[in-house]
Amino acid sequence: MYYFRLNPPRADFAQTMTADEQRAMAEHQEYWQALLAEGRVAVYGPVADPEGVWGLGVLRARDRGEVLAIGERDPSVIAGVNTFDVFEIMGGTTG
């Protein structure tokens, strides 16, 4: 299991997205919905951090490289809107 953090370009991103950023985020949402439907994602969604909203995902993958590839194919990353970080969840379990 891997923890995926989607990093927006600014703290007020959720409130100030441009039209291009909104399109990229709509494509991002579709991309993650497909990953969820495939069973690759356990949970994902925006986090209401007082410092600024960011995205969280927990993915099932063979290795970190697979998750990095998923992140690199995210439409919002391809569009240059967001960046991301990936961390292994050591010994994670799900219900």
PDB file of C-alpha atoms in Angstrom:
ATOM      1  CA  MET A   1       0.000   0.000   0.000  1.00  0.00           C
ATOM      2  CA  TYR A   2       1.178   3.500  -0.797  1.00  0.00           C
ATOM      3  CA  TYR A   3       0.246   6.971   0.387  1.00  0.00           C
ATOM      4  CA  PHE A   4      -0.084   9.476  -2.464  1.00  0.00           C
ATOM      5  CA  ARG A   5      -0.198  13.207  -1.780  1.00  0.00           C
ATOM      6  CA  LEU A   6      -1.269  15.572  -4.552  1.00  0.00           C
ATOM      7  CA  ASN A   7       0.276  18.996  -3.982  1.00  0.00           C
ATOM      8  CA  PRO A   8      -1.560  22.018  -5.412  1.00  0.00           C
ATOM      9  CA  PRO A   9       0.337  25.022  -6.765  1.00  0.00           C
ATOM     10  CA  ARG A  10      -0.907  27.420  -4.058  1.00  0.00           C
ATOM     11  CA  ALA A  11      -2.690  27.350  -0.694  1.00  0.00           C
ATOM     12  CA  ASP A  12      -5.922  28.871  -2.040  1.00  0.00           C
ATOM     13  CA  PHE A  13      -5.980  26.707  -5.172  1.00  0.00           C
ATOM     14  CA  ALA A  14      -9.402  25.192  -4.409  1.00  0.00           C
ATOM     15  CA  GLN A  15     -10.920  28.670  -4.334  1.00  0.00           C
ATOM     16  CA  THR A  16      -8.963  30.330  -7.165  1.00  0.00           C
ATOM     17  CA  MET A  17      -8.666  27.765  -9.958  1.00  0.00           C
ATOM     18  CA  THR A  18      -8.497  29.165 -13.465  1.00  0.00           C
ATOM     19  CA  ALA A  19     -10.628  27.654 -16.229  1.00  0.00           C
ATOM     20  CA  ASP A  20      -7.627  25.622 -17.447  1.00  0.00           C
ATOM     21  CA  GLU A  21      -6.945  24.374 -13.922  1.00  0.00           C
ATOM     22  CA  GLN A  22     -10.605  23.420 -13.511  1.00  0.00           C
ATOM     23  CA  ARG A  23     -10.430  21.358 -16.701  1.00  0.00           C
ATOM     24  CA  ALA A  24      -7.252  19.634 -15.513  1.00  0.00           C
ATOM     25  CA  MET A  25      -8.872  18.866 -12.174  1.00  0.00           C
ATOM     26  CA  ALA A  26     -11.999  17.463 -13.868  1.00  0.00           C
ATOM     27  CA  GLU A  27      -9.744  15.122 -15.872  1.00  0.00           C
ATOM     28  CA  HIS A  28      -7.862  14.299 -12.647  1.00  0.00           C
ATOM     29  CA  GLN A  29     -11.164  13.297 -11.006  1.00  0.00           C
ATOM     30  CA  GLU A  30     -12.081  11.037 -13.943  1.00  0.00           C
ATOM     31  CA  TYR A  31      -8.612   9.443 -13.838  1.00  0.00           C
ATOM     32  CA  TRP A  32      -8.867   8.634 -10.123  1.00  0.00           C
ATOM     33  CA  GLN A  33     -12.447   7.349 -10.508  1.00  0.00           C
ATOM     34  CA  ALA A  34     -11.127   4.862 -13.078  1.00  0.00           C
ATOM     35  CA  LEU A  35      -8.315   3.795 -10.727  1.00  0.00           C
ATOM     36  CA  LEU A  36     -10.891   3.271  -7.974  1.00  0.00           C
ATOM     37  CA  ALA A  37     -13.111   1.217 -10.289  1.00  0.00           C
ATOM     38  CA  GLU A  38     -10.092  -0.945 -11.194  1.00  0.00           C
ATOM     39  CA  GLY A  39      -9.481  -1.655  -7.496  1.00  0.00           C
ATOM     40  CA  ARG A  40      -6.098   0.070  -7.487  1.00  0.00           C
ATOM     41  CA  VAL A  41      -7.213   2.780  -5.052  1.00  0.00           C
ATOM     42  CA  ALA A  42      -8.521   2.096  -1.542  1.00  0.00           C
ATOM     43  CA  VAL A  43      -9.494   5.702  -0.829  1.00  0.00           C
ATOM     44  CA  TYR A  44      -8.871   9.136  -2.309  1.00  0.00           C
ATOM     45  CA  GLY A  45     -10.123  12.673  -1.976  1.00  0.00           C
ATOM     46  CA  PRO A  46      -9.371  16.233  -0.940  1.00  0.00           C
ATOM     47  CA  VAL A  47      -8.123  16.944   2.580  1.00  0.00           C
ATOM     48  CA  ALA A  48      -9.516  20.011   4.380  1.00  0.00           C
ATOM     49  CA  ASP A  49      -6.177  21.217   5.729  1.00  0.00           C
ATOM     50  CA  PRO A  50      -6.440  24.693   7.308  1.00  0.00           C
ATOM     51  CA  GLU A  51      -3.186  25.580   5.505  1.00  0.00           C
ATOM     52  CA  GLY A  52      -4.732  24.720   2.118  1.00  0.00           C
ATOM     53  CA  VAL A  53      -6.609  21.813   0.536  1.00  0.00           C
ATOM     54  CA  TRP A  54      -4.515  18.991  -0.938  1.00  0.00           C
ATOM     55  CA  GLY A  55      -5.275  15.526  -2.299  1.00  0.00           C
ATOM     56  CA  LEU A  56      -4.810  12.162  -0.606  1.00  0.00           C
ATOM     57  CA  GLY A  57      -4.831   8.720  -2.140  1.00  0.00           C
ATOM     58  CA  VAL A  58      -4.088   5.255  -0.781  1.00  0.00           C
ATOM     59  CA  LEU A  59      -3.118   2.884  -3.565  1.00  0.00           C
ATOM     60  CA  ARG A  60      -2.551  -0.826  -3.875  1.00  0.00           C
ATOM     61  CA  ALA A  61       0.568  -1.468  -5.972  1.00  0.00           C
ATOM     62  CA  ARG A  62       3.444  -3.918  -6.406  1.00  0.00           C
ATOM     63  CA  ASP A  63       6.069  -1.259  -5.832  1.00  0.00           C
ATOM     64  CA  ARG A  64       6.747   2.466  -5.554  1.00  0.00           C
ATOM     65  CA  GLY A  65       7.600   2.673  -9.257  1.00  0.00           C
ATOM     66  CA  GLU A  66       4.071   1.652 -10.190  1.00  0.00           C
ATOM     67  CA  VAL A  67       2.630   4.445  -8.024  1.00  0.00           C
ATOM     68  CA  LEU A  68       5.094   6.973  -9.433  1.00  0.00           C
ATOM     69  CA  ALA A  69       3.927   6.025 -12.931  1.00  0.00           C
ATOM     70  CA  ILE A  70       0.304   6.507 -11.870  1.00  0.00           C
ATOM     71  CA  GLY A  71       1.194   9.965 -10.551  1.00  0.00           C
ATOM     72  CA  GLU A  72       3.085  10.898 -13.692  1.00  0.00           C
ATOM     73  CA  ARG A  73       0.011   9.984 -15.800  1.00  0.00           C
ATOM     74  CA  ASP A  74      -2.358  12.080 -13.666  1.00  0.00           C
ATOM     75  CA  PRO A  75      -3.842  14.710 -16.013  1.00  0.00           C
ATOM     76  CA  SER A  76      -3.333  17.485 -13.457  1.00  0.00           C
ATOM     77  CA  VAL A  77       0.354  16.602 -13.209  1.00  0.00           C
ATOM     78  CA  ILE A  78       0.738  16.361 -16.989  1.00  0.00           C
ATOM     79  CA  ALA A  79      -0.897  19.805 -17.283  1.00  0.00           C
ATOM     80  CA  GLY A  80       1.692  21.213 -14.883  1.00  0.00           C
ATOM     81  CA  VAL A  81      -0.939  22.125 -12.296  1.00  0.00           C
ATOM     82  CA  ASN A  82       0.012  19.785  -9.438  1.00  0.00           C
ATOM     83  CA  THR A  83       2.989  17.850  -8.137  1.00  0.00           C
ATOM     84  CA  PHE A  84       2.887  14.746  -5.964  1.00  0.00           C
ATOM     85  CA  ASP A  85       4.703  12.739  -3.318  1.00  0.00           C
ATOM     86  CA  VAL A  86       4.589   8.979  -2.743  1.00  0.00           C
ATOM     87  CA  PHE A  87       5.371   7.070   0.452  1.00  0.00           C
ATOM     88  CA  GLU A  88       5.130   3.370   1.266  1.00  0.00           C
ATOM     89  CA  ILE A  89       2.709   2.411   4.017  1.00  0.00           C
ATOM     90  CA  MET A  90       4.773  -0.145   5.903  1.00  0.00           C
ATOM     91  CA  GLY A  91       2.667  -3.119   7.017  1.00  0.00           C
ATOM     92  CA  GLY A  92      -0.612  -1.422   6.180  1.00  0.00           C
ATOM     93  CA  THR A  93      -3.850  -3.348   6.539  1.00  0.00           C
ATOM     94  CA  THR A  94      -7.352  -2.681   5.298  1.00  0.00           C
ATOM     95  CA  GLY A  95     -10.745  -3.778   6.530  1.00  0.00           C
TER      96      GLY A  95
END
